[in-house]
mmCIF file of C-alpha atoms and ligand atoms in Angstrom:
data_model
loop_
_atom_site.group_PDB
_atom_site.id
_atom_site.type_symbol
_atom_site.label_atom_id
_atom_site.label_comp_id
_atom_site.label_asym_id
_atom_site.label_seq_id
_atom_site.Cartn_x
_atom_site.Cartn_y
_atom_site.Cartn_z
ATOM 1 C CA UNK A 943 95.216 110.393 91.212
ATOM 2 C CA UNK A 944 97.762 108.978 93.605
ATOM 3 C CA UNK A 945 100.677 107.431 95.061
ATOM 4 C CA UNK A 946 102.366 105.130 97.870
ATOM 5 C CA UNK A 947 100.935 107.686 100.228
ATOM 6 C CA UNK A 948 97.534 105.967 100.287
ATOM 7 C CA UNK A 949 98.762 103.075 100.689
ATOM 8 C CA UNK A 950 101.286 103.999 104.028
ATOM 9 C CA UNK A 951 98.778 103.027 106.380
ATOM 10 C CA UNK A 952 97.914 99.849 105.229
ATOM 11 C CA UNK A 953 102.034 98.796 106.282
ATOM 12 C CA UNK A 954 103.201 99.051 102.863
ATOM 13 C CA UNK A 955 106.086 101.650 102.172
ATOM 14 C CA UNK A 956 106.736 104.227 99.942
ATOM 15 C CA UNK A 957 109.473 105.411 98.208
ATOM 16 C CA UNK A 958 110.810 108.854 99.190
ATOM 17 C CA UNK A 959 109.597 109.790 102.971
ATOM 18 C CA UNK A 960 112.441 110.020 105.004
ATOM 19 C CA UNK A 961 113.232 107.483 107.555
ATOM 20 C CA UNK A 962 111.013 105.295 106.543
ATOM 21 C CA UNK A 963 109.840 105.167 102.768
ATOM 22 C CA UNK A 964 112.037 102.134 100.726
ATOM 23 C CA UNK A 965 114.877 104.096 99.468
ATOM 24 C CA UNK A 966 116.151 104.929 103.016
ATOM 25 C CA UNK A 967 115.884 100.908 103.792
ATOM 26 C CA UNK A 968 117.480 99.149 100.697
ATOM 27 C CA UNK A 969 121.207 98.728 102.691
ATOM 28 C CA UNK A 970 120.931 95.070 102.558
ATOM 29 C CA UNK A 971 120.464 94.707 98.682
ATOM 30 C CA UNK A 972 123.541 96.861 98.319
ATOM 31 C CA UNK A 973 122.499 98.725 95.094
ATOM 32 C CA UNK A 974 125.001 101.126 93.575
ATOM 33 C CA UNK A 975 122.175 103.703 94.086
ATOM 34 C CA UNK A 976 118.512 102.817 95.285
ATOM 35 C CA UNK A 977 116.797 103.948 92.177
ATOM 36 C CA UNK A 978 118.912 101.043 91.032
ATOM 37 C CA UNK A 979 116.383 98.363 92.210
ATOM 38 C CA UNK A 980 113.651 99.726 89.706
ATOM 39 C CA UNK A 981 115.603 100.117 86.976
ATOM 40 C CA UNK A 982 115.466 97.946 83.479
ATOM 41 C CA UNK A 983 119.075 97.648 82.674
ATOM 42 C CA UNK A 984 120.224 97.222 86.365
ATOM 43 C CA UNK A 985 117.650 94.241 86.839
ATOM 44 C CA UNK A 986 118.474 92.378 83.545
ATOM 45 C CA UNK A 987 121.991 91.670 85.454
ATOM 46 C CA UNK A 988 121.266 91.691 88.718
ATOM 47 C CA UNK A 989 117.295 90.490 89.301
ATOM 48 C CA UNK A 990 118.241 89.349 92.731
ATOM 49 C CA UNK A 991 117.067 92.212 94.874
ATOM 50 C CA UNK A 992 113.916 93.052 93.277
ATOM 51 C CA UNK A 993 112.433 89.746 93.314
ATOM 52 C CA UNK A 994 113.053 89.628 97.040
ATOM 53 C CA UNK A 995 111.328 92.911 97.770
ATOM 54 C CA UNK A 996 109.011 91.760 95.688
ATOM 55 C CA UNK A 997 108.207 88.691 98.362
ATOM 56 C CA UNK A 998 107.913 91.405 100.589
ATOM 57 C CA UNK A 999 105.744 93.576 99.187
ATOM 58 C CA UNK A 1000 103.562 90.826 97.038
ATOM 59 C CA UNK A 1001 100.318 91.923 96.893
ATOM 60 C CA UNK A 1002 97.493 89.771 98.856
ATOM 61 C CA UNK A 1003 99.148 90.320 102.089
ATOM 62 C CA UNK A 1004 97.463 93.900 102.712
ATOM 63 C CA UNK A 1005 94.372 95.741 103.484
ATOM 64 C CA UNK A 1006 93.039 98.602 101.648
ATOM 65 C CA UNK A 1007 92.884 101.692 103.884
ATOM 66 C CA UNK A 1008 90.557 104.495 104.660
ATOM 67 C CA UNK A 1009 91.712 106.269 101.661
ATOM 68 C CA UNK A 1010 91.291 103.084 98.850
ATOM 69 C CA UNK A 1011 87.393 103.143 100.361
ATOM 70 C CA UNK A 1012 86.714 106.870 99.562
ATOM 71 C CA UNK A 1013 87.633 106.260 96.348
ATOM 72 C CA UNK A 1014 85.315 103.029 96.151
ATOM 73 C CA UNK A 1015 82.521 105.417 97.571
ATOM 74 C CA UNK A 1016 83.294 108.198 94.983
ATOM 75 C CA UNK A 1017 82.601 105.615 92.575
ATOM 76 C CA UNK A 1018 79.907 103.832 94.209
ATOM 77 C CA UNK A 1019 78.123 107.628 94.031
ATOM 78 C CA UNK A 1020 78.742 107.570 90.418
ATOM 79 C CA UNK A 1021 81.427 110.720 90.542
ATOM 80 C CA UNK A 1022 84.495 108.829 90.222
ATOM 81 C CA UNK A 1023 85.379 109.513 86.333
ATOM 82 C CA UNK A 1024 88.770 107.591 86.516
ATOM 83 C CA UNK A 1025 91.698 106.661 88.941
ATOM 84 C CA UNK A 1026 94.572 107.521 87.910
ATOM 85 C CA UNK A 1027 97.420 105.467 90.410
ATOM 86 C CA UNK A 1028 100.889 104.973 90.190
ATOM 87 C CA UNK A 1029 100.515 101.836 93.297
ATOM 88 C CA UNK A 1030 101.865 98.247 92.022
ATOM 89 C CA UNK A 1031 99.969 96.874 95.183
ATOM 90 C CA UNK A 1032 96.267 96.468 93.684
ATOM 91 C CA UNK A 1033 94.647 97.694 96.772
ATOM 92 C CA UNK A 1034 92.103 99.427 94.379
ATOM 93 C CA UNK A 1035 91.062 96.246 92.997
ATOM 94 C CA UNK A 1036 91.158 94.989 96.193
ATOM 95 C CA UNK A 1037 88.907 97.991 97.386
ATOM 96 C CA UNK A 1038 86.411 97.112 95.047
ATOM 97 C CA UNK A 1039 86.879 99.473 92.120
ATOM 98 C CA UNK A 1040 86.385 98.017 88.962
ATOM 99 C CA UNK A 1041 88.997 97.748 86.256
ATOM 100 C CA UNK A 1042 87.327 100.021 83.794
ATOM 101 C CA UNK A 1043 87.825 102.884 86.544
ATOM 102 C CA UNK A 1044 91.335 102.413 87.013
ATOM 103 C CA UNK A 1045 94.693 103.246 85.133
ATOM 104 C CA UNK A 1046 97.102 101.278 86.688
ATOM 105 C CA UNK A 1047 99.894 103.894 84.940
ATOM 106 C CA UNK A 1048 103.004 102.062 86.569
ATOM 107 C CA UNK A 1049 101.085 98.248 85.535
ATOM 108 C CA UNK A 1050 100.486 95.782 88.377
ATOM 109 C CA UNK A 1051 100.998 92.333 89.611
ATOM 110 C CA UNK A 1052 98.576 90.583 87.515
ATOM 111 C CA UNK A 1053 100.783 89.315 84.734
ATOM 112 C CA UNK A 1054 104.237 88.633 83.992
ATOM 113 C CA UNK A 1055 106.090 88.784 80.902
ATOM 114 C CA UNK A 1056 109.780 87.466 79.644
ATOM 115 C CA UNK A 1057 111.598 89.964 78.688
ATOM 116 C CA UNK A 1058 113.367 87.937 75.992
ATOM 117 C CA UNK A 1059 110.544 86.318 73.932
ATOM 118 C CA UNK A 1060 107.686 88.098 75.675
ATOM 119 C CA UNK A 1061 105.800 84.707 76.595
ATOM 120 C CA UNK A 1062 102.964 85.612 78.951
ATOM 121 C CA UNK A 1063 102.680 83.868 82.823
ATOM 122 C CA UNK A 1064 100.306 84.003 84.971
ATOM 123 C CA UNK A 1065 100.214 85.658 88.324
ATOM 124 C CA UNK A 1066 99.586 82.369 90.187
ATOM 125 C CA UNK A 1067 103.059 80.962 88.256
ATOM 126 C CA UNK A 1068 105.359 84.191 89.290
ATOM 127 C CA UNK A 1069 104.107 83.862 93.061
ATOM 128 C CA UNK A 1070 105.025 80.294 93.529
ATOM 129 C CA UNK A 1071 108.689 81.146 91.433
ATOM 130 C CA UNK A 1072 108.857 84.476 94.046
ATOM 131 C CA UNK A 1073 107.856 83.002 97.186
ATOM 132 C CA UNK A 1074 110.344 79.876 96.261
ATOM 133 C CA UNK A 1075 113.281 82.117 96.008
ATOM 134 C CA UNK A 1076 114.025 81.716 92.502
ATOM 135 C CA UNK A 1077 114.704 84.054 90.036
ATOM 136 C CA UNK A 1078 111.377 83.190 87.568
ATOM 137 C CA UNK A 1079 112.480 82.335 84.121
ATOM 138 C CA UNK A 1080 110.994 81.700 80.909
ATOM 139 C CA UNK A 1081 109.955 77.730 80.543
ATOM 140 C CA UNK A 1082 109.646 77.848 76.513
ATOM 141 C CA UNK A 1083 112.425 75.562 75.029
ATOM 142 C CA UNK A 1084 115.496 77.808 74.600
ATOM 143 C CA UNK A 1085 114.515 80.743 76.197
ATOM 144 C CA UNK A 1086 115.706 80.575 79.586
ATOM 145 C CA UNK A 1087 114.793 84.620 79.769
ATOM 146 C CA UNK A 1088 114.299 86.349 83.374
ATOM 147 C CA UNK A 1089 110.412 86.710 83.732
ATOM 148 C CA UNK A 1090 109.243 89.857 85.240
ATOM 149 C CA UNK A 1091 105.489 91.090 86.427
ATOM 150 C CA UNK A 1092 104.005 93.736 84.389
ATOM 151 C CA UNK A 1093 104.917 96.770 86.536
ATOM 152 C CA UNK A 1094 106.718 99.585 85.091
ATOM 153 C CA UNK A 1095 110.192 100.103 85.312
ATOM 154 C CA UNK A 1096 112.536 103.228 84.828
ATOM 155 C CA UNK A 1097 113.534 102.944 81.220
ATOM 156 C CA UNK A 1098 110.023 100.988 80.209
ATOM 157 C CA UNK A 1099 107.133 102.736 78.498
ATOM 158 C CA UNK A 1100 103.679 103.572 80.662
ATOM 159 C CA UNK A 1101 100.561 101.049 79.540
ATOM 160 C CA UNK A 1102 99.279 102.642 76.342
ATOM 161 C CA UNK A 1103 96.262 102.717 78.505
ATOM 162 C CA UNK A 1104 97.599 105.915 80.497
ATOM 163 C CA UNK A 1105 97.481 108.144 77.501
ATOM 164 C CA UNK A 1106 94.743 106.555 75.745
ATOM 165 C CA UNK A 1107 92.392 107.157 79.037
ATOM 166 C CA UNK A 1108 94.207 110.804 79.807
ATOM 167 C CA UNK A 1109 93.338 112.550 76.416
ATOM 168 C CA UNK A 1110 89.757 111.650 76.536
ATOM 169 C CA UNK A 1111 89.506 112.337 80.499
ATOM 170 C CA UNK A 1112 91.433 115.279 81.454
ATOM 171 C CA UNK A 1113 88.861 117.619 79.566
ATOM 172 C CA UNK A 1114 86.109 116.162 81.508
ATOM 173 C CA UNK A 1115 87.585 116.457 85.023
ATOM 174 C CA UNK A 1116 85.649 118.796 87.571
ATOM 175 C CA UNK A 1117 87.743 118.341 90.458
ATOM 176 C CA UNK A 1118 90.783 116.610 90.613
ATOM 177 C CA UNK A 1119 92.010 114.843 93.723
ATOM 178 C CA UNK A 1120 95.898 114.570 94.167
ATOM 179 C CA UNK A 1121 96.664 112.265 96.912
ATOM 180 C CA UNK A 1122 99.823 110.622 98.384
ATOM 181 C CA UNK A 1123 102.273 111.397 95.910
ATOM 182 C CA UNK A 1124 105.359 113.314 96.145
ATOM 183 C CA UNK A 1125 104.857 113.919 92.066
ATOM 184 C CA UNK A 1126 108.349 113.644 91.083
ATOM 185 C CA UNK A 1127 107.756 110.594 88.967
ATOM 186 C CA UNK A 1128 106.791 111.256 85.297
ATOM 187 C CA UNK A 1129 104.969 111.314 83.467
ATOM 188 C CA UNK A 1130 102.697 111.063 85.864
ATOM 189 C CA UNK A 1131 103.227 113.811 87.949
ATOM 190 C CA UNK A 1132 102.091 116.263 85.002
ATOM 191 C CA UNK A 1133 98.874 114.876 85.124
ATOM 192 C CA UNK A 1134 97.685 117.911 87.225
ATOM 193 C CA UNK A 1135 98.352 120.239 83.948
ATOM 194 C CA UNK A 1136 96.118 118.547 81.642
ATOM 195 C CA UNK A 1137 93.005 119.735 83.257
ATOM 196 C CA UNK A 1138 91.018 122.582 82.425
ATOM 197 C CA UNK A 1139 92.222 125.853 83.846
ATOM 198 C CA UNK A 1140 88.728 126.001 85.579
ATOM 199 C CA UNK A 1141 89.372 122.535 87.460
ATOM 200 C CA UNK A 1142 90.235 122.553 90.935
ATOM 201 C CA UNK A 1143 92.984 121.072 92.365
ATOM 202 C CA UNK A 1144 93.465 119.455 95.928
ATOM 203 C CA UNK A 1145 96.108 117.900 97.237
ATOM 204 C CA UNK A 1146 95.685 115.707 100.508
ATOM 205 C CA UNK A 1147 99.443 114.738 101.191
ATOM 206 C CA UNK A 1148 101.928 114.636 104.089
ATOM 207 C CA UNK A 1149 103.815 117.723 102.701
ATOM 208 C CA UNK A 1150 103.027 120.097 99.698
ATOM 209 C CA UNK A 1151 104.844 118.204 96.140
ATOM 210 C CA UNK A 1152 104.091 119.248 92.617
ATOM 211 C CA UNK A 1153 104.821 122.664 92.938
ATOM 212 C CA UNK A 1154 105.767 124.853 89.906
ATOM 213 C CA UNK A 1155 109.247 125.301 89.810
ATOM 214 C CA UNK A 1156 109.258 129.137 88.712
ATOM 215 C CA UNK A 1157 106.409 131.746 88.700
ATOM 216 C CA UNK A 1158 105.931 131.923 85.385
ATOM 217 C CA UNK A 1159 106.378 128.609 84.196
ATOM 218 C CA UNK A 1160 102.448 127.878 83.989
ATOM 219 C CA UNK A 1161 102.984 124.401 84.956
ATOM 220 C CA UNK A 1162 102.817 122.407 88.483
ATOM 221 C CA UNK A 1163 100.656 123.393 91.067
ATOM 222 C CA UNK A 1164 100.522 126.753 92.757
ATOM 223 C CA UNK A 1165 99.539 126.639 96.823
ATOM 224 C CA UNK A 1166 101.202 130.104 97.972
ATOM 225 C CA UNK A 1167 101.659 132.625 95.070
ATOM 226 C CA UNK A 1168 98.723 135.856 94.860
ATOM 227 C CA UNK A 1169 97.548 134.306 91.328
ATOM 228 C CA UNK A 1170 96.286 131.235 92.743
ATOM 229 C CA UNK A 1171 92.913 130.794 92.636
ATOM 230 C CA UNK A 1172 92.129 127.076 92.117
ATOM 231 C CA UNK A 1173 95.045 125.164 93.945
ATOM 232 C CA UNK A 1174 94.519 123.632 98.093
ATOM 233 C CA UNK A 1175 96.858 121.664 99.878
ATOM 234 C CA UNK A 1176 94.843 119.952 102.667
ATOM 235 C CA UNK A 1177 98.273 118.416 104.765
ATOM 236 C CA UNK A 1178 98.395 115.532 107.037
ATOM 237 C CA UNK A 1179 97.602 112.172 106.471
ATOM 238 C CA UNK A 1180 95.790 110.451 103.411
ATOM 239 C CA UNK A 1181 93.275 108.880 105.356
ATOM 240 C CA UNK A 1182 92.501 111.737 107.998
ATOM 241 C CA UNK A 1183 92.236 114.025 104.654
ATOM 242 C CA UNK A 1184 89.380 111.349 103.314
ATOM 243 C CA UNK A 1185 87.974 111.087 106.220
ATOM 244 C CA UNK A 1186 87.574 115.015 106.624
ATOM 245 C CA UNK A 1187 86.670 115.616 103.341
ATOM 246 C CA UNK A 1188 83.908 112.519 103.485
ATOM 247 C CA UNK A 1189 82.513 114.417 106.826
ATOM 248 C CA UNK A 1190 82.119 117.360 104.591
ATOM 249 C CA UNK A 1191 80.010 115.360 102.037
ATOM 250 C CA UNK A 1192 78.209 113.788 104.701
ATOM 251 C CA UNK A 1193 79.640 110.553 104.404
ATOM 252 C CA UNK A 1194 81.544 109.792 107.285
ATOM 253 C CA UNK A 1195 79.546 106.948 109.123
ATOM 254 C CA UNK A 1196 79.353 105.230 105.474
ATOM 255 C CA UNK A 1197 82.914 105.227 104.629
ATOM 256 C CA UNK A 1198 84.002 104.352 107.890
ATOM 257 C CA UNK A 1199 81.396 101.426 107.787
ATOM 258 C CA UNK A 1200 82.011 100.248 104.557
ATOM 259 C CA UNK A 1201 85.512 99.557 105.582
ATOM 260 C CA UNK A 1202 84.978 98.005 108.865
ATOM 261 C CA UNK A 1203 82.659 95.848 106.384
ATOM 262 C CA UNK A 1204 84.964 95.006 103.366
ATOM 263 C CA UNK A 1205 87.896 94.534 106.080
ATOM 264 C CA UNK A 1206 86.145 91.630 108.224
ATOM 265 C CA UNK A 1207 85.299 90.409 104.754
ATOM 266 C CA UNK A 1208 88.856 89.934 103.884
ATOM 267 C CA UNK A 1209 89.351 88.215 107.279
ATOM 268 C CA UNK A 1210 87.010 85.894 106.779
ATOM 269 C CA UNK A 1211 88.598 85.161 103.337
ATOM 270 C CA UNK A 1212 91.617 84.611 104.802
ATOM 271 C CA UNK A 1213 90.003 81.835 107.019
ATOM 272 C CA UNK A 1214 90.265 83.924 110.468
ATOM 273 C CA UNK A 1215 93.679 84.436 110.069
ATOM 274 C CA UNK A 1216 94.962 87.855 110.183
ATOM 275 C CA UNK A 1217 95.516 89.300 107.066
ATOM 276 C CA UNK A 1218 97.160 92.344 107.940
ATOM 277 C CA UNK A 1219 101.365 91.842 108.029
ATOM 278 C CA UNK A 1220 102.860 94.550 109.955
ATOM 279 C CA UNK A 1221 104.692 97.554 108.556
ATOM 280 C CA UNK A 1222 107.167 95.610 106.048
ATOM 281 C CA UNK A 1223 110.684 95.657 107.261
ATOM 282 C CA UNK A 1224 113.075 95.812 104.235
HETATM 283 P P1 LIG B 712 106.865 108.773 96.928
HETATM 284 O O1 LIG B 712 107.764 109.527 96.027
HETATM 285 O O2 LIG B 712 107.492 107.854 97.919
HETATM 286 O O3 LIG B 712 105.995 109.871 97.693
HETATM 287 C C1 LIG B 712 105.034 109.539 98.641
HETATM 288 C C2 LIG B 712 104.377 110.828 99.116
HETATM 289 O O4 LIG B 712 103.304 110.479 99.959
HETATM 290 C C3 LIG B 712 105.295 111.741 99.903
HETATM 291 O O5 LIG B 712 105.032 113.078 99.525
HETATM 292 C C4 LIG B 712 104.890 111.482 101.356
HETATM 293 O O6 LIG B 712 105.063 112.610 102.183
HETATM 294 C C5 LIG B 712 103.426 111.170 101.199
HETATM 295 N N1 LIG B 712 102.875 110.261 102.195
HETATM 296 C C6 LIG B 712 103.372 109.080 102.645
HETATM 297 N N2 LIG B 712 102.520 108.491 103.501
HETATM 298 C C7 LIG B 712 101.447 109.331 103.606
HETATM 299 C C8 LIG B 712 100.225 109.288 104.319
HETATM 300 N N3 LIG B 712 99.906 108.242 105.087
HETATM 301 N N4 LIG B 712 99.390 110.318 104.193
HETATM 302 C C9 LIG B 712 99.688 111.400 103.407
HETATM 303 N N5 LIG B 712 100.816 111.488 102.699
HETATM 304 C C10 LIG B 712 101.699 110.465 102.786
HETATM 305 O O7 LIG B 712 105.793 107.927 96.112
HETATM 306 P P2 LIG B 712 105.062 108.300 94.750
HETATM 307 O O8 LIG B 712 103.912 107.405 94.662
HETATM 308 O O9 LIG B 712 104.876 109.749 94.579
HETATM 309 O O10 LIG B 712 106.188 107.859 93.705
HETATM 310 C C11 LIG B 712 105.917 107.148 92.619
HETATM 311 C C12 LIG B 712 106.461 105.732 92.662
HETATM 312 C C13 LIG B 712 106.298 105.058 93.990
HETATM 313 C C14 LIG B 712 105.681 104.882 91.743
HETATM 314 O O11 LIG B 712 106.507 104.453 90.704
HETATM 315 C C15 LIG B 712 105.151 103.685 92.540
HETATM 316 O O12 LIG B 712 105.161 102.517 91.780
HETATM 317 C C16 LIG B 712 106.076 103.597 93.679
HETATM 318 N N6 LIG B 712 105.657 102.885 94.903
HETATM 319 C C17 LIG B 712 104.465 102.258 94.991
HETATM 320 C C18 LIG B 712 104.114 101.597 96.155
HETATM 321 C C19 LIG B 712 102.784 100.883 96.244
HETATM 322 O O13 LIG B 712 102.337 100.311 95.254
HETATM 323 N N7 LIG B 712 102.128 100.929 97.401
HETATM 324 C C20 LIG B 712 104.987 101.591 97.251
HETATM 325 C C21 LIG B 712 106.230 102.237 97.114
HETATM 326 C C22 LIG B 712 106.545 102.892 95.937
#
């Protein structure tokens, strides 16, 4: 499972690190608060600033990193049961792992919906409406509704996908890999306490998150007290922690390969241009 954090060091943002991650950086949209910019009944009257962090952040511009690639091996190896990410920026799919593999819990790009008579658009329509600097709305004869891509906001409901795929999956997890994720959002961030109490846990992450909040709670995940027996944070960053962890398995020169590979493929896609934006500037 994971979060923004895998997806740092491909230039894209996250929300909560300090200094840098999107919340520190939203000044110029001047939000009331910068939750504010995610946030259902905020964006129904003011759709403004999302749609131009959207053309920001639009997926397309960005290269999977080390981290998307030892997820496509994991797969590739046939020990990838399911990836569970909370990313909007499709870098998985991008990455090469197939649909079937993924829950996209917080939805994606792919679609776009009005949110007055739920008419469907396609992803093609809402990038030309984003990248004119309009605020896309519904086309059907007296709609006139604000259309919005499928990604999940506060106050809207995960894809029933999330709990479908989690009830059947969580008994069969072996290992489960935490990465890049502060795990404040849920509920997502309980994922970690549907697994077997025999599962390990490891967290590769800037900083240790998902903690249990008290000692007997039972719940979150437990790094430092003298009960735990199943629970390893592995700190620094995402990709090192892949990278490591890949060297371990014996996989190092193939992972590192297979992205020098799949990245001069997306080069060449994108007709010797370079495909890689800098770190966005919001
Ligand atoms: P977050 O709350 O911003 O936390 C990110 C975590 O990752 C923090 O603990 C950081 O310390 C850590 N981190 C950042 N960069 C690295 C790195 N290179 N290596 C290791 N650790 C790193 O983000 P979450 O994903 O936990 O929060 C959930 C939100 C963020 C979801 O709703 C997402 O939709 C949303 N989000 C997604 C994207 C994206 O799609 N790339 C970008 C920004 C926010």
């Amino acid at each position: 499972m994971s979060g923004a954090g895998i997806s740092t060091a491909a230039g894209i943002p996250d929300f909560r690190s300090p200094g840098s991650g999107l919340y520190d950086n939203l000044q110029q949209y001047k939000l009331p608060y910068p939750e504010a910019i995610f946030e259902l009944e905020f964006f129904k009257e003011s759709p403004e600033p999302f749609f131009k962090l959207a053309k920001e952040l639009y997926p397309g511009t960005f290269k999977p990193t080390m981290s998307h690639y030892f997820i496509r091996l994991l797969y590739e190896k046939g020990l990838l049961l399911r990836h569970y990410t909370q990313n909007i920026d499709t870098l998985e799919r991008v990455a090469g792992i197939p649909g079937e593999k993924l829950v996209e819990a917080h939805g994606t790009f792919h679609e776009a919906h009005c949110l007055h008579c739920r008419k469907a658009y396609s992803q093609q329509w809402i990038k030309k409406e984003i990248f004119d600097d309009k605020v896309p709305s519904c086309v059907k004869d007296s709609c006139s509704g604000i259309v919005k891509p499928d990604i999940v906001f506060f106050g809207e409901n995960l894809p029933d996908k999330f709990s479908a795929c989690l009830s059947k999956d969580m008994k069969r997890c072996d290992l489960l890999i935490i990465m890049g994720t502060s795990l404040t959002v849920q509920p997502f961030a309980s994922i970690p306490d549907h697994v077997p109490d025999t599962t390990p846990r490891l967290l590769i992450n800037r900083e240790k998150s998902g903690q249990r909040f008290s000692f007997f709670s039972g719940k979150g995940l437990d790094f430092d007290s003298p009960k735990n027996y199943r629970d390893v944070a592995w700190l620094g960053s995402c990709d090192d922690g892949c990278l490591a962890l890949a060297d371990l398995l014996g996989w190092k020169d193939e992972l590192e390969q297979l992205m020098v590979k799949e990245h001069k493929m997306i080069d060449e896609k994108s007709g010797g241009k370079p495909h890689q934006k800098d770190a966005v500037k919001v």
